[in-house]
DNA sequence: ACCAAGCGGTTATACGTATAAACGGAGGCG
DNA sequence: CGCCTCCGTTTATACGTATAACCGCTTGGT
């Protein structure tokens, strides 16, 4: 490439990076650019990383449970924002690894930051990452962590939001569905805790996603007056079972879902649901991250960015 | 690292990579391993890439429309399979770029393979990639491409599958919903073409995802006897509107969805749906990819791997 | 007339890795 | 005793980039 342009390799680098404290004549610049275009030159990211010591990568090793539609939306926007700050968001496999082995596979890429489910982190893993040049490790969790700053998906707030609406509608005996499903059960627990913050006596309703299970719940004589069904899919399952059992919704039992899916308006009665708005956070998070990487800001364990902002959308089911 | 172990840097490399044609005594090996563990040594991926010329990365720059749940499942499995073959799957942002600019941003990572929506590729882009060391460019498309081998999501087969079932059920005047929604409209067109392969006179029903639109369709006097509703969500929208309009499903109009969502069984009538089985393909695709990268196999334009294997699941709506 | 300063470049080096080639020592064979 | 072979290890080099240091030339100031 340097040969093709008839200049030294250093000059090429100066021109292509628009290095401000390098002095290169305009005609040489043109020669270099022309040669670059002619050869289809593409800089080598690994060589650049090796030289500079920083990769500009922001790693997001996803746990399976996170790959919901809402989180995917968040990631898309987050990636755009990061690009604007000169970072590159990378979703990186390795879903099975945890702790130090996981940290090693991430550290190999020398990422600027890692955004990962806090349950996959250990003290040793975080130390390994930071000692290998990663400036920021951010956890995804439902509450602050003693290990790292976290982005919270505040499931308790979701539950509390639903419960407040149910109480406000005059229902006093509440229940909350906890899905019996690998990966989302923990979120279910957190949402239940949120419900109980507002309605201490709220009943826990364990439920797997099957019509038989739902029918069994619906057949109970002592149903709560208001149920937060974890999300819209479980709400639809439950309402369907209640109707089959002759229970009127919302007259006998009010039901609240979450996620505010488009199909939530198709149910009869139309589903009342907790809506999330993750559109604002990606920009804030990207900016925060850049400040930390630049060293302009310190973010330690305990720091928190709230990711979802729950808000009730009232329709007919509650 | 080499100093810490008291040996040369070359020896370290030999030991840590278990290089078979290097001769190192067992006690030296042990010293190196011990030092590596003590220092928390993590190899530098960029240096390795720079040296070897191959990164082992398989890039999947996603177009927004692809990020459905089914495709995510596919990617998860595909990533696992690739890991088994020594590759690393990376979902890489840059959703807005196309053609040569996109190819440049991908080529910077010197990936072994790129799996990308064929609509984002051009001849020049493919050339740029292959000339920069990428061995395989695989497109995602709904039909074979003159540019690259493709993984087809055979939407025509989906439509044909639904139409055959409807015809077999005695419905002769068919219709197919084409969603008016950015990103999935093209798939809708393809599925319509599939329906028409089996039922040439099938009517095209354009539909946005709103209850008003659906109600307008449902109010028509000359409804087809059988409708393929593009997917389950549109099917639920449509059925809901039909019922509100007093049209009986399936007696007056039969409706088939696609995706076989869990909630599809909650509708009354239970939804008949086209089911996809993407579980087998990731392994095959990963193996194929490895053979090509190794040079044991040639795969040119026109080659095709079928990703989804449509199959009708009969319930009550059709 | 001579030195300092500015300009437009080149040379040299380092990053961490993989691997070919060289090397010293021990042992076997003629 | 000299030579070849095998073993265990070190030396040297290259990958592509960024940047500090250097160098020759012109120009302006005194």
Short mmCIF file of N, CA and C in Angstrom, two decimals, chain A residues 104-181:
data_model
loop_
_atom_site.label_atom_id
_atom_site.label_comp_id
_atom_site.label_asym_id
_atom_site.label_seq_id
_atom_site.Cartn_x
_atom_site.Cartn_y
_atom_site.Cartn_z
N UNK A 104 -12.16 -14.73 30.65
CA UNK A 104 -11.00 -14.93 29.78
C UNK A 104 -11.38 -14.82 28.32
N UNK A 105 -12.49 -15.44 27.96
CA UNK A 105 -12.87 -15.41 26.55
C UNK A 105 -13.22 -13.99 26.13
N UNK A 106 -13.74 -13.20 27.06
CA UNK A 106 -14.05 -11.81 26.72
C UNK A 106 -12.77 -10.98 26.66
N UNK A 107 -11.91 -11.20 27.63
CA UNK A 107 -10.70 -10.39 27.75
C UNK A 107 -9.80 -10.55 26.53
N UNK A 108 -9.90 -11.69 25.87
CA UNK A 108 -9.06 -11.93 24.70
C UNK A 108 -9.26 -10.84 23.64
N UNK A 109 -10.42 -10.27 23.60
CA UNK A 109 -10.70 -9.24 22.61
C UNK A 109 -10.30 -7.85 23.09
N UNK A 110 -9.84 -7.74 24.32
CA UNK A 110 -9.45 -6.44 24.88
C UNK A 110 -10.54 -5.40 24.70
N UNK A 111 -11.75 -5.71 25.12
CA UNK A 111 -12.84 -4.76 24.90
C UNK A 111 -12.73 -3.55 25.82
N UNK A 112 -13.26 -2.43 25.35
CA UNK A 112 -13.29 -1.23 26.19
C UNK A 112 -14.27 -1.41 27.33
N UNK A 113 -15.35 -2.09 27.04
CA UNK A 113 -16.38 -2.28 28.06
C UNK A 113 -17.10 -3.60 27.84
N UNK A 114 -17.63 -4.12 28.92
CA UNK A 114 -18.43 -5.33 28.83
C UNK A 114 -19.75 -5.08 29.55
N UNK A 115 -20.81 -5.44 28.88
CA UNK A 115 -22.15 -5.30 29.46
C UNK A 115 -22.74 -6.69 29.59
N UNK A 116 -22.88 -7.16 30.79
CA UNK A 116 -23.23 -8.58 30.94
C UNK A 116 -24.08 -8.83 32.19
N UNK A 117 -24.88 -9.85 32.08
CA UNK A 117 -25.70 -10.31 33.18
C UNK A 117 -24.84 -10.45 34.44
N UNK A 118 -25.24 -9.77 35.51
CA UNK A 118 -24.41 -9.74 36.71
C UNK A 118 -24.29 -11.12 37.34
N UNK A 119 -25.23 -12.01 37.07
CA UNK A 119 -25.15 -13.35 37.66
C UNK A 119 -24.01 -14.16 37.08
N UNK A 120 -23.46 -13.71 35.96
CA UNK A 120 -22.36 -14.46 35.36
C UNK A 120 -21.01 -13.94 35.85
N UNK A 121 -21.03 -12.92 36.67
CA UNK A 121 -19.78 -12.32 37.13
C UNK A 121 -19.38 -12.79 38.52
N UNK A 122 -18.07 -12.83 38.73
CA UNK A 122 -17.54 -13.03 40.07
C UNK A 122 -16.49 -11.96 40.29
N UNK A 123 -16.06 -11.82 41.54
CA UNK A 123 -15.01 -10.85 41.85
C UNK A 123 -13.78 -11.12 40.99
N UNK A 124 -13.37 -12.38 40.93
CA UNK A 124 -12.17 -12.74 40.18
C UNK A 124 -12.34 -12.40 38.70
N UNK A 125 -13.53 -12.63 38.19
CA UNK A 125 -13.78 -12.35 36.77
C UNK A 125 -13.64 -10.86 36.49
N UNK A 126 -14.21 -10.05 37.34
CA UNK A 126 -14.13 -8.60 37.16
C UNK A 126 -12.67 -8.14 37.24
N UNK A 127 -11.93 -8.68 38.20
CA UNK A 127 -10.52 -8.31 38.34
C UNK A 127 -9.73 -8.67 37.09
N UNK A 128 -9.99 -9.85 36.58
CA UNK A 128 -9.30 -10.30 35.38
C UNK A 128 -9.55 -9.33 34.23
N UNK A 129 -10.79 -8.94 34.08
CA UNK A 129 -11.13 -8.03 32.99
C UNK A 129 -10.46 -6.68 33.15
N UNK A 130 -10.59 -6.09 34.32
CA UNK A 130 -10.04 -4.75 34.50
C UNK A 130 -8.52 -4.78 34.41
N UNK A 131 -7.91 -5.88 34.84
CA UNK A 131 -6.45 -5.93 34.77
C UNK A 131 -5.97 -6.17 33.34
N UNK A 132 -6.86 -6.55 32.47
CA UNK A 132 -6.43 -6.77 31.08
C UNK A 132 -6.82 -5.61 30.19
N UNK A 133 -7.20 -4.50 30.81
CA UNK A 133 -7.40 -3.29 30.01
C UNK A 133 -8.84 -2.86 29.82
N UNK A 134 -9.78 -3.69 30.19
CA UNK A 134 -11.18 -3.30 30.07
C UNK A 134 -11.51 -2.24 31.13
N UNK A 135 -12.01 -1.13 30.67
CA UNK A 135 -12.20 -0.01 31.57
C UNK A 135 -13.51 -0.09 32.34
N UNK A 136 -14.53 -0.62 31.71
CA UNK A 136 -15.84 -0.61 32.33
C UNK A 136 -16.48 -1.98 32.26
N UNK A 137 -16.92 -2.45 33.37
CA UNK A 137 -17.76 -3.65 33.38
C UNK A 137 -19.10 -3.24 33.96
N UNK A 138 -20.12 -3.40 33.15
CA UNK A 138 -21.44 -3.01 33.61
C UNK A 138 -22.31 -4.26 33.69
N UNK A 139 -23.02 -4.39 34.77
CA UNK A 139 -23.86 -5.56 34.97
C UNK A 139 -25.30 -5.28 34.56
N UNK A 140 -25.98 -6.34 34.18
CA UNK A 140 -27.42 -6.26 34.00
C UNK A 140 -28.02 -6.99 35.19
N UNK A 141 -28.90 -6.34 35.89
CA UNK A 141 -29.42 -6.97 37.08
C UNK A 141 -30.73 -6.33 37.47
N UNK A 142 -31.33 -6.84 38.53
CA UNK A 142 -32.57 -6.22 38.96
C UNK A 142 -32.38 -5.40 40.23
N UNK A 143 -31.14 -5.35 40.71
CA UNK A 143 -30.86 -4.48 41.84
C UNK A 143 -29.37 -4.14 41.85
N UNK A 144 -28.98 -3.09 42.58
CA UNK A 144 -27.58 -2.69 42.62
C UNK A 144 -26.68 -3.84 43.05
N UNK A 145 -25.47 -3.85 42.57
CA UNK A 145 -24.53 -4.92 42.87
C UNK A 145 -23.32 -4.38 43.61
N UNK A 146 -22.76 -5.16 44.54
CA UNK A 146 -21.55 -4.73 45.25
C UNK A 146 -20.30 -4.87 44.38
N UNK A 147 -20.48 -5.47 43.21
CA UNK A 147 -19.34 -5.81 42.36
C UNK A 147 -19.07 -4.72 41.33
N UNK A 148 -20.10 -4.31 40.64
CA UNK A 148 -19.97 -3.41 39.50
C UNK A 148 -21.18 -2.48 39.44
N UNK A 149 -21.03 -1.39 38.69
CA UNK A 149 -22.22 -0.59 38.42
C UNK A 149 -23.15 -1.42 37.55
N UNK A 150 -24.42 -1.20 37.69
CA UNK A 150 -25.35 -2.04 36.94
C UNK A 150 -26.39 -1.21 36.19
N UNK A 151 -26.85 -1.80 35.13
CA UNK A 151 -28.05 -1.32 34.48
C UNK A 151 -29.18 -2.15 35.04
N UNK A 152 -30.08 -1.52 35.72
CA UNK A 152 -31.15 -2.32 36.31
C UNK A 152 -32.33 -2.42 35.37
N UNK A 153 -32.84 -3.61 35.31
CA UNK A 153 -34.15 -3.82 34.72
C UNK A 153 -35.04 -3.99 35.95
N UNK A 154 -35.60 -2.90 36.42
CA UNK A 154 -36.17 -2.90 37.75
C UNK A 154 -37.50 -3.63 37.80
N UNK A 155 -37.37 -4.95 37.95
CA UNK A 155 -38.57 -5.77 37.94
C UNK A 155 -39.47 -5.49 39.13
N UNK A 156 -38.86 -5.10 40.24
CA UNK A 156 -39.71 -4.78 41.39
C UNK A 156 -40.61 -3.60 41.07
N UNK A 157 -40.05 -2.62 40.36
CA UNK A 157 -40.86 -1.46 40.00
C UNK A 157 -42.01 -1.85 39.08
N UNK A 158 -41.77 -2.86 38.25
CA UNK A 158 -42.83 -3.33 37.36
C UNK A 158 -43.99 -3.90 38.17
N UNK A 159 -43.63 -4.76 39.10
CA UNK A 159 -44.66 -5.36 39.95
C UNK A 159 -45.40 -4.30 40.75
N UNK A 160 -44.64 -3.36 41.28
CA UNK A 160 -45.25 -2.32 42.10
C UNK A 160 -46.22 -1.48 41.27
N UNK A 161 -45.81 -1.21 40.06
CA UNK A 161 -46.64 -0.41 39.15
C UNK A 161 -47.99 -1.09 38.91
N UNK A 162 -47.92 -2.38 38.62
CA UNK A 162 -49.15 -3.14 38.37
C UNK A 162 -50.02 -3.18 39.63
N UNK A 163 -49.38 -3.43 40.76
CA UNK A 163 -50.13 -3.56 42.02
C UNK A 163 -50.84 -2.26 42.40
N UNK A 164 -50.15 -1.16 42.19
CA UNK A 164 -50.76 0.13 42.50
C UNK A 164 -52.04 0.34 41.70
N UNK A 165 -51.96 -0.04 40.42
CA UNK A 165 -53.16 0.14 39.59
C UNK A 165 -54.31 -0.73 40.09
N UNK A 166 -53.98 -1.96 40.45
CA UNK A 166 -55.02 -2.87 40.92
C UNK A 166 -55.65 -2.36 42.22
N UNK A 167 -54.79 -1.91 43.14
CA UNK A 167 -55.30 -1.36 44.40
C UNK A 167 -56.15 -0.13 44.13
N UNK A 168 -55.66 0.72 43.26
CA UNK A 168 -56.41 1.94 42.92
C UNK A 168 -57.76 1.64 42.33
N UNK A 169 -57.89 0.48 41.70
CA UNK A 169 -59.16 0.08 41.11
C UNK A 169 -60.08 -0.59 42.11
N UNK A 170 -59.69 -0.60 43.37
CA UNK A 170 -60.56 -1.13 44.40
C UNK A 170 -60.35 -2.60 44.74
N UNK A 171 -59.38 -3.24 44.09
CA UNK A 171 -59.11 -4.65 44.43
C UNK A 171 -58.15 -4.67 45.61
N UNK A 172 -58.47 -5.46 46.61
CA UNK A 172 -57.57 -5.48 47.77
C UNK A 172 -56.81 -6.80 47.89
N UNK A 173 -57.45 -7.92 47.59
CA UNK A 173 -56.74 -9.21 47.66
C UNK A 173 -56.05 -9.47 46.32
N UNK A 174 -54.71 -9.35 46.32
CA UNK A 174 -53.98 -9.46 45.06
C UNK A 174 -53.19 -10.76 44.95
N UNK A 175 -52.86 -11.11 43.71
CA UNK A 175 -51.97 -12.24 43.45
C UNK A 175 -51.01 -11.89 42.35
N UNK A 176 -49.89 -12.59 42.29
CA UNK A 176 -48.91 -12.35 41.22
C UNK A 176 -48.41 -13.68 40.70
N UNK A 177 -48.44 -13.79 39.38
CA UNK A 177 -47.98 -15.02 38.75
C UNK A 177 -46.45 -15.05 38.72
N UNK A 178 -45.89 -16.19 39.13
CA UNK A 178 -44.45 -16.41 38.96
C UNK A 178 -44.30 -17.57 37.98
N UNK A 179 -43.76 -17.29 36.79
CA UNK A 179 -43.67 -18.34 35.77
C UNK A 179 -42.73 -19.45 36.20
N UNK A 180 -43.12 -20.68 35.95
CA UNK A 180 -42.21 -21.80 36.19
C UNK A 180 -41.51 -22.10 34.88
N UNK A 181 -40.54 -21.26 34.58
CA UNK A 181 -39.89 -21.38 33.27
C UNK A 181 -38.44 -20.94 33.42
#
